[in-house]
Short mmCIF file of C-alpha atoms in Angstrom, two decimals:
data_model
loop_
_atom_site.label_atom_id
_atom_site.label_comp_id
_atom_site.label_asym_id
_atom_site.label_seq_id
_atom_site.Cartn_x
_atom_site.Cartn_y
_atom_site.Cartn_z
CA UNK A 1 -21.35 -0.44 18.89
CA UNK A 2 -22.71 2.38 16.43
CA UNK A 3 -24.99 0.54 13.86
CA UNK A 4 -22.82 2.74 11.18
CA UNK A 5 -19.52 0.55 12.19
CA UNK A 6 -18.56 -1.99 9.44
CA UNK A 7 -21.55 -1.03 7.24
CA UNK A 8 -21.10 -0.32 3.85
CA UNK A 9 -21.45 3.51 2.37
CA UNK A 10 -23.53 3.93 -0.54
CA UNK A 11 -24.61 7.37 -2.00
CA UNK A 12 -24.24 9.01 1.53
CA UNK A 13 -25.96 6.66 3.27
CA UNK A 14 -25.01 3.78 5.48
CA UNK A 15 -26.65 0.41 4.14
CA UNK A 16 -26.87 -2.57 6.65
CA UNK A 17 -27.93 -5.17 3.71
CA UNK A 18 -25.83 -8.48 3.91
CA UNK A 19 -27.05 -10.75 1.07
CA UNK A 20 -24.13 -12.72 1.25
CA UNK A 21 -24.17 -13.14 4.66
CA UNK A 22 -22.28 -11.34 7.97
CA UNK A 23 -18.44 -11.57 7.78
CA UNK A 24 -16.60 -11.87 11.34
CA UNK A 25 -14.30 -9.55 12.60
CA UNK A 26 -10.84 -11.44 14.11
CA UNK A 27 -8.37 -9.94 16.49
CA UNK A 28 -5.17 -11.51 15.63
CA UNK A 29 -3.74 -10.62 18.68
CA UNK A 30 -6.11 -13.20 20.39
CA UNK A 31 -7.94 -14.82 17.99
CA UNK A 32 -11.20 -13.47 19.28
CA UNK A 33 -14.22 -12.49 17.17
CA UNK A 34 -15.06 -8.93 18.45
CA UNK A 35 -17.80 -8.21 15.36
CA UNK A 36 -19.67 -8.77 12.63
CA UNK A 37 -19.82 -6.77 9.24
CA UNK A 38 -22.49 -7.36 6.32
CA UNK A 39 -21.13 -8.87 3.11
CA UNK A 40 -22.04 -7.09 -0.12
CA UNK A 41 -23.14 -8.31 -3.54
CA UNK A 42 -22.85 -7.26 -7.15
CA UNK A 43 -26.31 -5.89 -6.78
CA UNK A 44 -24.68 -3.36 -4.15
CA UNK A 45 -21.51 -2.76 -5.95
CA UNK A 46 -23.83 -1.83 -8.61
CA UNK A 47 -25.80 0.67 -6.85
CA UNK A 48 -22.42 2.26 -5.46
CA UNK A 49 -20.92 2.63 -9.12
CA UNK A 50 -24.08 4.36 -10.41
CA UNK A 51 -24.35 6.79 -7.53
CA UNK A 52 -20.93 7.72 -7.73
CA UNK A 53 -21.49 8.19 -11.58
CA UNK A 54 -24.52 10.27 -10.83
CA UNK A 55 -22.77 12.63 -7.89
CA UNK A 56 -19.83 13.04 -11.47
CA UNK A 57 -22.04 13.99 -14.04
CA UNK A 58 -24.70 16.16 -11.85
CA UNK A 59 -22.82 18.03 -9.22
CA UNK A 60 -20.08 20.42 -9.31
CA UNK A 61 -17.62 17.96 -8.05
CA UNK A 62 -15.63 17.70 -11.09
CA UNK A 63 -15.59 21.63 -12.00
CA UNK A 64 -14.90 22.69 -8.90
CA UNK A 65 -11.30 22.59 -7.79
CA UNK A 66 -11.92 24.98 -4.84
CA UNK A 67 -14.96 22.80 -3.35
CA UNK A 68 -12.52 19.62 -3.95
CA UNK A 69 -9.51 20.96 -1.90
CA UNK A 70 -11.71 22.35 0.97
CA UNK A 71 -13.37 18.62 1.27
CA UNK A 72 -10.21 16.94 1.55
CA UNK A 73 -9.06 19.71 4.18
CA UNK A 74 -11.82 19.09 5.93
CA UNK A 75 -11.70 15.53 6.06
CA UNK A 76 -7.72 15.37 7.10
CA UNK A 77 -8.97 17.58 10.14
CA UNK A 78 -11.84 15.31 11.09
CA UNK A 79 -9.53 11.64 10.32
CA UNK A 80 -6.97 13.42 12.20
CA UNK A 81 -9.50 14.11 15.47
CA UNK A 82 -10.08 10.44 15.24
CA UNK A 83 -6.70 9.56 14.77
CA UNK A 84 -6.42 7.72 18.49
CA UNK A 85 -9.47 6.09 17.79
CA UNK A 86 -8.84 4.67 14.62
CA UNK A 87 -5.26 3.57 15.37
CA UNK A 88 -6.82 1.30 18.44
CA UNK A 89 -9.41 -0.05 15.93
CA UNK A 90 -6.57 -1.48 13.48
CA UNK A 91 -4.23 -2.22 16.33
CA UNK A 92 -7.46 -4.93 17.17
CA UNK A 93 -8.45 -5.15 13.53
CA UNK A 94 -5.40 -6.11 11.64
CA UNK A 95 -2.89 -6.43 14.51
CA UNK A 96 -0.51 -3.73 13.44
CA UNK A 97 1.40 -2.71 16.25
CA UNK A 98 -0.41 0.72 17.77
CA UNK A 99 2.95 3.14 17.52
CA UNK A 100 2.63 2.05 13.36
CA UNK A 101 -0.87 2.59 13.68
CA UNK A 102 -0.38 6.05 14.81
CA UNK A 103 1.65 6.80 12.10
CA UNK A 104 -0.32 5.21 9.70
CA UNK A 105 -2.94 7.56 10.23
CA UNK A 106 -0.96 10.63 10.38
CA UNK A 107 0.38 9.90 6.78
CA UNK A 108 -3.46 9.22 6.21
CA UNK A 109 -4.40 13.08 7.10
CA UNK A 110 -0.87 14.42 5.59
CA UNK A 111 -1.49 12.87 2.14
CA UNK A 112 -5.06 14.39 2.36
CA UNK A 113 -3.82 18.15 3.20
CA UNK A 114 -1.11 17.72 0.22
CA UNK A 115 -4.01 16.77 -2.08
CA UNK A 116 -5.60 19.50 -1.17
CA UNK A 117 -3.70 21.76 -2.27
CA UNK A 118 -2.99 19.93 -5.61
CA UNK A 119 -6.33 20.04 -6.36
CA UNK A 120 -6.10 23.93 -7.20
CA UNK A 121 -3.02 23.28 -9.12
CA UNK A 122 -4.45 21.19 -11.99
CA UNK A 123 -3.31 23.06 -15.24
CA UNK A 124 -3.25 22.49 -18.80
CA UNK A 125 -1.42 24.68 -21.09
CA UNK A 126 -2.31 27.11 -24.63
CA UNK A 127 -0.66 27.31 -27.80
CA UNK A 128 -1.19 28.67 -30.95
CA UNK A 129 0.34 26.04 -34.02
CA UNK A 130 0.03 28.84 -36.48
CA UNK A 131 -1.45 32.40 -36.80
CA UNK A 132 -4.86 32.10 -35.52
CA UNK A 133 -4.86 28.37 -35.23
CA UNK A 134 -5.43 28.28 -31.40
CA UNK A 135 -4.96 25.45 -29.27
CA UNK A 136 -6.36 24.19 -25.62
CA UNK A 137 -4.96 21.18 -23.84
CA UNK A 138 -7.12 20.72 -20.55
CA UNK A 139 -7.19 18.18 -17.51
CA UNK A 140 -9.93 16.58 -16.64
CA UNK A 141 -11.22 13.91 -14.38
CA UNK A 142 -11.56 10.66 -15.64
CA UNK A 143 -14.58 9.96 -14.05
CA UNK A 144 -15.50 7.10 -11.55
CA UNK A 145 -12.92 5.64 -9.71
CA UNK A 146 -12.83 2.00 -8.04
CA UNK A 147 -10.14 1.70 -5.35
CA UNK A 148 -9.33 -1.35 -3.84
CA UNK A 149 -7.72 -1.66 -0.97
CA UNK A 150 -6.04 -4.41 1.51
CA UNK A 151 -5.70 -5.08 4.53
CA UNK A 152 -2.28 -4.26 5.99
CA UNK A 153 -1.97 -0.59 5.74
CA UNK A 154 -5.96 0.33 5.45
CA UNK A 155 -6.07 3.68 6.37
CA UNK A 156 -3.40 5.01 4.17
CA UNK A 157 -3.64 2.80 1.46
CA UNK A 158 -7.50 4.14 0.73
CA UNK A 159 -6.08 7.77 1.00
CA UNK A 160 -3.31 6.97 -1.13
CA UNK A 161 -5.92 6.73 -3.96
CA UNK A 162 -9.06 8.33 -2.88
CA UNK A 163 -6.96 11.49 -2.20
CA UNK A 164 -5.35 11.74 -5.61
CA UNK A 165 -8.75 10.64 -7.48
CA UNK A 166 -10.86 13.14 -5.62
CA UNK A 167 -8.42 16.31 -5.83
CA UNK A 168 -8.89 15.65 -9.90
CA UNK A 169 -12.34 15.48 -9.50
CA UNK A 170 -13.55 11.96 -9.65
CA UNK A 171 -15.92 10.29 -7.63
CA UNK A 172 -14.78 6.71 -5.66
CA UNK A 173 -16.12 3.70 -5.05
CA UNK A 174 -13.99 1.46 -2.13
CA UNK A 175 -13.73 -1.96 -1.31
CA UNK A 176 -11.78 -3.05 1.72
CA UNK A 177 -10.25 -6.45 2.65
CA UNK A 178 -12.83 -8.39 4.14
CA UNK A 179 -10.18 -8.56 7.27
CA UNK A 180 -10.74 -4.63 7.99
CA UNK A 181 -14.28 -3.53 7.70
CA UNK A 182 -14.27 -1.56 10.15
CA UNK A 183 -11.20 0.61 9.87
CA UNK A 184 -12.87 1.45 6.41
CA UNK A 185 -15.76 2.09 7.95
CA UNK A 186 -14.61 4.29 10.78
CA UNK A 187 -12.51 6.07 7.32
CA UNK A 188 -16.04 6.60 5.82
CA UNK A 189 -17.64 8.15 9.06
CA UNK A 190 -14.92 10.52 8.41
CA UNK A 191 -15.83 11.53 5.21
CA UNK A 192 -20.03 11.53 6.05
CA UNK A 193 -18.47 14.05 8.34
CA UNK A 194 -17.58 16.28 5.65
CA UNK A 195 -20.72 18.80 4.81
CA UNK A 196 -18.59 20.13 1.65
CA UNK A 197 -18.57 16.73 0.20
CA UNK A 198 -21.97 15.88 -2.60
CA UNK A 199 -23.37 12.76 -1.52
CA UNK A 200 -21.73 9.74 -3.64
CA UNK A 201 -19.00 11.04 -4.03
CA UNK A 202 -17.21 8.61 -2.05
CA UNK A 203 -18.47 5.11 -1.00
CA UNK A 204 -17.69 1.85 -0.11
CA UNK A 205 -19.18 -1.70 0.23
CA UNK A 206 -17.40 -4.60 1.80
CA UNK A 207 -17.13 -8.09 0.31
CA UNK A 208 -15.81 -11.65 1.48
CA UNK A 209 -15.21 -13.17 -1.86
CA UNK A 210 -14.72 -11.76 -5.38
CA UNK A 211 -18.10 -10.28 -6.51
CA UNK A 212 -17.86 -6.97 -5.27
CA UNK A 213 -14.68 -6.88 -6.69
CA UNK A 214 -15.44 -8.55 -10.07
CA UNK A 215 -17.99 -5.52 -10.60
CA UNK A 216 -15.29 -3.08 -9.76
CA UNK A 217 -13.04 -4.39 -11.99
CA UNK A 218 -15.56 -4.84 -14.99
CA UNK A 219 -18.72 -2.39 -14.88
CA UNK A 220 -18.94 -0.39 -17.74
CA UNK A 221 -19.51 3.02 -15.75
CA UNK A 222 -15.67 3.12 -13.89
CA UNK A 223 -13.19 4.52 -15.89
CA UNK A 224 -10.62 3.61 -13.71
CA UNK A 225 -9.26 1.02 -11.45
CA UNK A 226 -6.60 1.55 -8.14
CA UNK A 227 -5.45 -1.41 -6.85
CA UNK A 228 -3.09 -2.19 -3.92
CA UNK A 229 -2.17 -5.96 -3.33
CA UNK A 230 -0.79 -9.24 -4.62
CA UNK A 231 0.70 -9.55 -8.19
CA UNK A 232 -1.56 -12.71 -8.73
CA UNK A 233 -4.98 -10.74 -7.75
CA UNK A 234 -3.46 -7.94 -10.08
CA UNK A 235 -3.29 -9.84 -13.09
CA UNK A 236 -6.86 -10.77 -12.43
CA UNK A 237 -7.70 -6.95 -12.30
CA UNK A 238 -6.19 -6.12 -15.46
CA UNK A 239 -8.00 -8.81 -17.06
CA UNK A 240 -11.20 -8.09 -16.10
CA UNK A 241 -10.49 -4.39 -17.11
CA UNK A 242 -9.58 -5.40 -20.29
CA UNK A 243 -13.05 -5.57 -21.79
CA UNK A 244 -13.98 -2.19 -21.60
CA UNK A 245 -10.32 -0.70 -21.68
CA UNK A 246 -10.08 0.86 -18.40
CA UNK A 247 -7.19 2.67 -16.71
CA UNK A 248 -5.56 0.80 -14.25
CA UNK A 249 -3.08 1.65 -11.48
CA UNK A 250 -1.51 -1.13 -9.91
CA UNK A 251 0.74 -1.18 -6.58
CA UNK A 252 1.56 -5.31 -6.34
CA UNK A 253 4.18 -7.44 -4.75
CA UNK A 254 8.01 -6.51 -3.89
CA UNK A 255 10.90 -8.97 -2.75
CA UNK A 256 13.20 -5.62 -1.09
CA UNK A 257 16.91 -6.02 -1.06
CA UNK A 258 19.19 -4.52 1.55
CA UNK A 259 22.29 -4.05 0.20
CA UNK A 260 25.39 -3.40 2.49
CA UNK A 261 28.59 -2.48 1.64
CA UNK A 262 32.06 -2.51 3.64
CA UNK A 263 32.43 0.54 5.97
CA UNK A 264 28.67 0.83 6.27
CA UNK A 265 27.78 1.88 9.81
CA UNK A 266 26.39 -1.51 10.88
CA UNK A 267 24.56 -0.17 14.16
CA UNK A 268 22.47 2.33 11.72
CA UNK A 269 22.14 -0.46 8.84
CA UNK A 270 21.04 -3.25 11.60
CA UNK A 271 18.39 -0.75 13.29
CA UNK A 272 17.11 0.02 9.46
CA UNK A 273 17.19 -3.68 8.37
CA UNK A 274 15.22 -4.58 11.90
CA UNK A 275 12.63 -1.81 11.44
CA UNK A 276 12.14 -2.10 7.57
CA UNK A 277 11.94 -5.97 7.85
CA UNK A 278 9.31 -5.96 10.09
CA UNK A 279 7.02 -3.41 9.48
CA UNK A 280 3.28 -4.64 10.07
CA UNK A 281 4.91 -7.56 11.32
CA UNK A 282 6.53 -8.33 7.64
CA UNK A 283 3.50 -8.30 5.67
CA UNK A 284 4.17 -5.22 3.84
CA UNK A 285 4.73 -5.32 -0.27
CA UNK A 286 8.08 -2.73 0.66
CA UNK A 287 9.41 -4.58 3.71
CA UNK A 288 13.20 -5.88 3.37
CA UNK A 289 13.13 -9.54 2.52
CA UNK A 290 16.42 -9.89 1.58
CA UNK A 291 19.92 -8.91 2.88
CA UNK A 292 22.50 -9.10 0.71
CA UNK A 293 26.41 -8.04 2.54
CA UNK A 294 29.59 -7.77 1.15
CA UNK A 295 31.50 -10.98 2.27
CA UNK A 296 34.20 -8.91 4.12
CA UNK A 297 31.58 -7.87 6.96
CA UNK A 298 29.32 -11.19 6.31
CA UNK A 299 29.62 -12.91 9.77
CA UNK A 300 29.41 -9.17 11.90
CA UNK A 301 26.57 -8.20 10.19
CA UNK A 302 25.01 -11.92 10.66
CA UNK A 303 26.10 -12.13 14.54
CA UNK A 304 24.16 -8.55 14.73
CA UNK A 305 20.93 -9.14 13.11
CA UNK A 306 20.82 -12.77 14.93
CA UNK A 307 20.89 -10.60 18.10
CA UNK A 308 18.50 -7.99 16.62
CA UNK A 309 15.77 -10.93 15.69
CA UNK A 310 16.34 -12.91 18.98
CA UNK A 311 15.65 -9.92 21.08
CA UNK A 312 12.30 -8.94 19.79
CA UNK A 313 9.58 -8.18 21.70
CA UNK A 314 6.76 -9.84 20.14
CA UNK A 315 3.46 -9.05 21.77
CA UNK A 316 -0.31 -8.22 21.76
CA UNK A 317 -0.30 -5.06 19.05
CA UNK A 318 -1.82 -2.73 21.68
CA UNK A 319 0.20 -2.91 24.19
CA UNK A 320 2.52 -0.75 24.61
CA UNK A 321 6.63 -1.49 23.89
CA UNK A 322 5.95 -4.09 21.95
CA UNK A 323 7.90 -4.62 18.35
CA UNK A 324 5.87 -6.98 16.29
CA UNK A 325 2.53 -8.22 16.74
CA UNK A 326 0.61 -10.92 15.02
CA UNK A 327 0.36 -11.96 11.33
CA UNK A 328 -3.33 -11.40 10.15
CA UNK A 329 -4.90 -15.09 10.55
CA UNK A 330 -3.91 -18.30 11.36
CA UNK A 331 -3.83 -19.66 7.69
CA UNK A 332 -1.01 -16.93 7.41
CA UNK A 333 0.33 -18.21 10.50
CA UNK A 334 0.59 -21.64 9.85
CA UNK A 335 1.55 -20.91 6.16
CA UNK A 336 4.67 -19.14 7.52
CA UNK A 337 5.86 -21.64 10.18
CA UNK A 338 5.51 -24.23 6.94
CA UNK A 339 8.02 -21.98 5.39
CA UNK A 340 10.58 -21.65 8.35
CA UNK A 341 10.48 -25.46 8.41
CA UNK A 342 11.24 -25.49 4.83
CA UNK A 343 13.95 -23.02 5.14
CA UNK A 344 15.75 -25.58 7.95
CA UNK A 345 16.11 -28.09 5.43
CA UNK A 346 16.51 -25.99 1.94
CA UNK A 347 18.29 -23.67 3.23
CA UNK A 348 20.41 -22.68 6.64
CA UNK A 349 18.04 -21.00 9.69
CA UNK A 350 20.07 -18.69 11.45
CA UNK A 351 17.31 -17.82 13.63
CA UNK A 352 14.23 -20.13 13.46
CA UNK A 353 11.03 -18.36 14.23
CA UNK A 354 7.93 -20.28 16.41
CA UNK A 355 4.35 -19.20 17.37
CA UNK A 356 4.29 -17.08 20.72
CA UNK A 357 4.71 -18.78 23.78
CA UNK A 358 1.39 -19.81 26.36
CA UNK A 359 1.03 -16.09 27.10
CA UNK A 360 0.36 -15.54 23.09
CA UNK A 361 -0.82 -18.56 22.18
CA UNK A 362 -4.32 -17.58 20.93
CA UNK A 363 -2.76 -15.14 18.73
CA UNK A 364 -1.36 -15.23 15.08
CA UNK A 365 1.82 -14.73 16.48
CA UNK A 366 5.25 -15.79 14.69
CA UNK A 367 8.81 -14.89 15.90
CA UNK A 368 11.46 -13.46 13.02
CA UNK A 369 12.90 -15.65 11.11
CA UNK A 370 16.82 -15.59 9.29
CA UNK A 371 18.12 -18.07 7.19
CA UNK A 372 21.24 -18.18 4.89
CA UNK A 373 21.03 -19.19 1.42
CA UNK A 374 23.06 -19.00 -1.86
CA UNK A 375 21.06 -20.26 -4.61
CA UNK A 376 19.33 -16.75 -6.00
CA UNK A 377 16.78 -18.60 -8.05
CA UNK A 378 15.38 -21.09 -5.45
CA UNK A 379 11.62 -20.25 -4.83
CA UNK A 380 12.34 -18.79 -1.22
CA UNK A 381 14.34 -16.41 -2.69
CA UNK A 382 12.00 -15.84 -5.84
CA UNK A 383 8.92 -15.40 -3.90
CA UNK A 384 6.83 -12.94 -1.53
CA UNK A 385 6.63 -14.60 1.70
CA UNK A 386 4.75 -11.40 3.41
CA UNK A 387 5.83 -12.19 7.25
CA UNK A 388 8.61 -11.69 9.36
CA UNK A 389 11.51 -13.97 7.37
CA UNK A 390 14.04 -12.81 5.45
CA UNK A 391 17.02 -14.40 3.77
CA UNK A 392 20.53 -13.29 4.11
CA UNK A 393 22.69 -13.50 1.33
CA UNK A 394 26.43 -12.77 0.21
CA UNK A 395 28.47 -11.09 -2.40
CA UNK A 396 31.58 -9.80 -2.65
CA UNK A 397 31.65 -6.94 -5.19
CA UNK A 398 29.08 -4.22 -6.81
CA UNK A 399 28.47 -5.78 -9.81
CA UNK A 400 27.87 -9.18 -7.93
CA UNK A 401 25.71 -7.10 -5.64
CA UNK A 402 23.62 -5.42 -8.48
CA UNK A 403 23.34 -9.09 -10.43
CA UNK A 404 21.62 -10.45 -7.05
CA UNK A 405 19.63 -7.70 -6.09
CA UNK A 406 18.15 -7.48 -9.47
CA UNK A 407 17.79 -11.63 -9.78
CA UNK A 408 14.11 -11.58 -9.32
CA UNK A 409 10.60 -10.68 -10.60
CA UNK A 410 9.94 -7.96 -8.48
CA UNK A 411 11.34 -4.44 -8.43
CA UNK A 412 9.39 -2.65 -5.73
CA UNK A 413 11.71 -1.20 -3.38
CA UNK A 414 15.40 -1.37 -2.67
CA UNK A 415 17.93 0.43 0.29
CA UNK A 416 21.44 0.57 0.30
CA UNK A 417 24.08 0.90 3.36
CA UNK A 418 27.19 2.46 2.99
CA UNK A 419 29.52 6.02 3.90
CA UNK A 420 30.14 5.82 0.19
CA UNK A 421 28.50 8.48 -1.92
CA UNK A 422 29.54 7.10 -4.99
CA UNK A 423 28.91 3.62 -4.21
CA UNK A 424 25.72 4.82 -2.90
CA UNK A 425 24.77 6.18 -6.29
CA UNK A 426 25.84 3.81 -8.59
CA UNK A 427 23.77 1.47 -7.07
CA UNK A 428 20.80 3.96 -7.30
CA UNK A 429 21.03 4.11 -10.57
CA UNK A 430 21.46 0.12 -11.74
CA UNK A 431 18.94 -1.56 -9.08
CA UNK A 432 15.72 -1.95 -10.97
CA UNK A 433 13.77 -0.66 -8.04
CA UNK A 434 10.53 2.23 -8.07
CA UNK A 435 12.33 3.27 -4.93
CA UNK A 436 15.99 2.91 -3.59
CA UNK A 437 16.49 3.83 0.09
CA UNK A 438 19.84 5.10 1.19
CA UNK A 439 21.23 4.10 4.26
CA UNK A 440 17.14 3.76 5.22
CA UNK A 441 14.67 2.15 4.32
CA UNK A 442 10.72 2.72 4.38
CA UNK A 443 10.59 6.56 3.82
CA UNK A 444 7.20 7.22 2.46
CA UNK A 445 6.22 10.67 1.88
CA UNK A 446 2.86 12.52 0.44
CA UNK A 447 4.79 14.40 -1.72
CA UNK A 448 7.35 11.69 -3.42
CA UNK A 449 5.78 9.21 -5.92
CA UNK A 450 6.13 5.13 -5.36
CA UNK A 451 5.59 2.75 -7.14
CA UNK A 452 7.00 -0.83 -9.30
CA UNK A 453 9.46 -1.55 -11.61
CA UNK A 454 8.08 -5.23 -13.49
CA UNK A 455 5.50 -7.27 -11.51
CA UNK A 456 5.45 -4.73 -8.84
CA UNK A 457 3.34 -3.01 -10.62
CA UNK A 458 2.04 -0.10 -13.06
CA UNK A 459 2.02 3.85 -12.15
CA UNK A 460 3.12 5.82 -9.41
CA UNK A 461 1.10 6.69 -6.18
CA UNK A 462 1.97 9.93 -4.33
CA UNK A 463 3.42 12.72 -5.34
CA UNK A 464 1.90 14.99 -8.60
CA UNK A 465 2.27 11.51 -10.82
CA UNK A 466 -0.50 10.16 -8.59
CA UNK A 467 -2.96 12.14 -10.25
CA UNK A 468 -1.89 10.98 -14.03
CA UNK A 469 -4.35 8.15 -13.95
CA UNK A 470 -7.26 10.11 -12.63
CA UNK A 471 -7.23 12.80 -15.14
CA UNK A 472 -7.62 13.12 -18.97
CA UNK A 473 -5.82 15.65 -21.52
CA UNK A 474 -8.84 17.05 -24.02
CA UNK A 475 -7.41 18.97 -27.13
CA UNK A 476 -9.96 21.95 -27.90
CA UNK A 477 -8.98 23.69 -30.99
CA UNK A 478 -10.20 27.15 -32.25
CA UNK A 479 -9.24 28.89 -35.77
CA UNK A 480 -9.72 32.55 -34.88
CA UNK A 481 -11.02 34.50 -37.96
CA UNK A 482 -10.02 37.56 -39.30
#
């Protein structure tokens, strides 16, 4: 194993240090401890901060949009001739099934090519407020960036960020979850790679715990703060950032709603409700939790997904055919079987998921789960359960349909199933959803901003918004004399 892998990346150097101790590396698939990565420690984060704060203020990083887009090209081609590689690694790593994997990584390289060419594209504007009174309003990079990321989508939820933050010309410190060291790592490798790129411009240190994360969140040289995860460890973030009044992005929890309507074409909205449900095995903040159907096609829609969940094929995340693989760890596991029972005796299981059978029975493995319910407000409704369970739900008309949909804290992401245009719209518009899905669900694109309505979150990743909290607008005024 390459002494680089699972190390963390500090001022263009690898850095082997574990104060804190070595954390090991699980395969959910089998429960098996296939490596080791060194901890970090505030000390580290500290040294990673002030050498990305040194590659901003003494290169030409942050002046140089040509320099930034040909890094990021760069990079895209070398993650992209590493793409097989790195899909195996979080296939073992995380136990996202490899075909997801795949295309994890090729939104990875895609959302670095678009930034790419953003990066030359970042204008301000002139005007003159009277005669001779000339004004400049300029962009310009915020400075140092801290992006944390998680654990379920690892490769493109670092590019997500990084990407945006280094086409305006910041410089990035990482963190990954302590459960995927080494997909960050093998991310990094890419960007050593990269002989355009100044030294600390991008780094990274791993942590098990909270201190690396604390100094992200609170040193006085980052300017700004990206963070992909759980609504509870956001509110953390934002007040730790507090203190020194930092810009913060935030990408957080979702509770996604499938709405579908009478004369929906149920083979297409079953496929997309199977698919979108189960992505990385459910633990995904935009997976559909929640099916609400008109009452008129309740029990076909009910008999179809029943059939849909039942005939999974639930296997080792590698291999190849299979449909879901494990949940991350066996906390998660058990966690989620604790909620299935729960849902037997709250609620009604329509299908009852179990751990994999003797063939799968070192794994994190747990079967889908469907279970009827009508109370809106009742916690398993209310809350993120991030795993393969969802709840189905009825209602008979739109405005029922828009009351339930909209019934909880969240308002990540949204789809909606019917040959109805107008139906189709109307919901659009009154779901209070960053994203609504139309007869799909789960179209992410480099190009198309995402991102939370209430405690889903604050800002928009993707698309040209992605860059609004990486850049600042400086007034320069002239009076031209005569």
């Amino acid at each position: 194993m390459p002494s680089k892998e699972g190390h963390h990346y500090i001022g263009g150097a690898w850095v082997s240090d574990a104060p804190n101790g070595m954390n090991p590396v699980q395969n959910p698939s089998d429960g098996s401890v296939f490596a080791e990565a060194p901890n970090g420690s505030a000390e580290l984060a500290g040294q990673a901060v002030m050498a990305a704060r040194d590659a901003f203020e003494t290169t030409d990083w942050a002046s140089s949009p040509r320099l930034r887009a040909a890094a990021l090209l760069e990079f895209a081609e070398v993650l992209e001739s590493r793409a097989d590689e790195i899909a195996d690694l979080m296939a073992k790593e995380n136990g996202k099934v490899r075909g997801q994997a795949r295309h994890e990584l090729a939104a990875g390289y895609g959302e670095a090519r678009y930034y790419a060419g953003v990066a030359r594209n970042v204008f301000g504007r002139t005007f003159e407020s009277a005669p001779g009174k000339m004004s400049l309003m300029t962009r310009e990079a915020s400075g140092v960036a801290s992006v944390i990321v998680p654990w379920n989508a690892p490769v493109t939820l670092l590019v997500r960020s990084a990407a945006p933050a280094l086409a305006a010309g910041c410089t990035v410190i990482t963190k990954p979850a302590s459960q995927t060291p080494l997909t960050n790592a093998a991310v990094m490798a890419c960007f050593e790679s990269v002989e355009s790129l100044p030294k600390g411009v991008v780094n990274s240190v791993n942590e098990y715990g909270t201190e690396v994360g604390t100094v992200l969140s609170t040193h006085p040289e980052i300017d700004v703060i990206s963070f992909t995860g759980s609504s509870r460890t956001g509110r953390i973030i934002m007040a730790n950032a507090a203190d020194t009044i930092k810009h913060v992005s935030l990408e957080l929890g979702g509770k996604a709603p499938a709405l579908v309507f009478d004369g929906a074409d149920l083979d297409g909205a079953v496929t997309e409700i199977k698919r979108g449900s189960l992505a990385l095995n459910g633990q995904m903040c935009t997976c559909i939790s929640r099916v609400l159907v008109q009452d008129t096609i309740y029990d076909e829609v009910k008999a179809r997904l029943r059939v849909a969940y039942e005939t999974t094929t639930t296997g080792d995340a590698r291999a190849e055919g299979v449909e879901l693989g494990p949940v991350i760890d066996k906390p998660s596991q058990q966690r989620l079987l604790g909620i299935v029972d729960r849902a037997g005796v709250e609620a009604s299981l329509v299908v009852r998921g179990k751990a994999g059978g003797d063939e799968l029975s070192d794994g994190f493995f747990i079967t889908p789960s469907m279970f009827e319910i009508d109370d809106v407000s009742h916690d398993l409704v209310q809350d993120e359960l991030f795993g393969p369970i969802v709840s189905l739900e009825r209602f008979s008309d739109e405005s029922e349909a828009v009351s339930k949909a909209n019934a909880t804290r969240f308002g990540l992401a949204a789809s909606v199933y019917t040959n109805d245009l107008n139906v189709s719209m109307r919901m659009a518009r009154k779901l209070r959803f960053g994203t609504v899905w139309l007869n799909s669900h789960n179209r992410l694109f480099a190009e198309v901003e995402t991102g939370g309505y209430r405690e889903s979150g604050i800002g928009r990743l993707h698309g040209i918004e992605a860059m609004n909290d990486f850049l600042e607008t400086k007034h320069i005024y002239y009076e031209v004399e005569d």
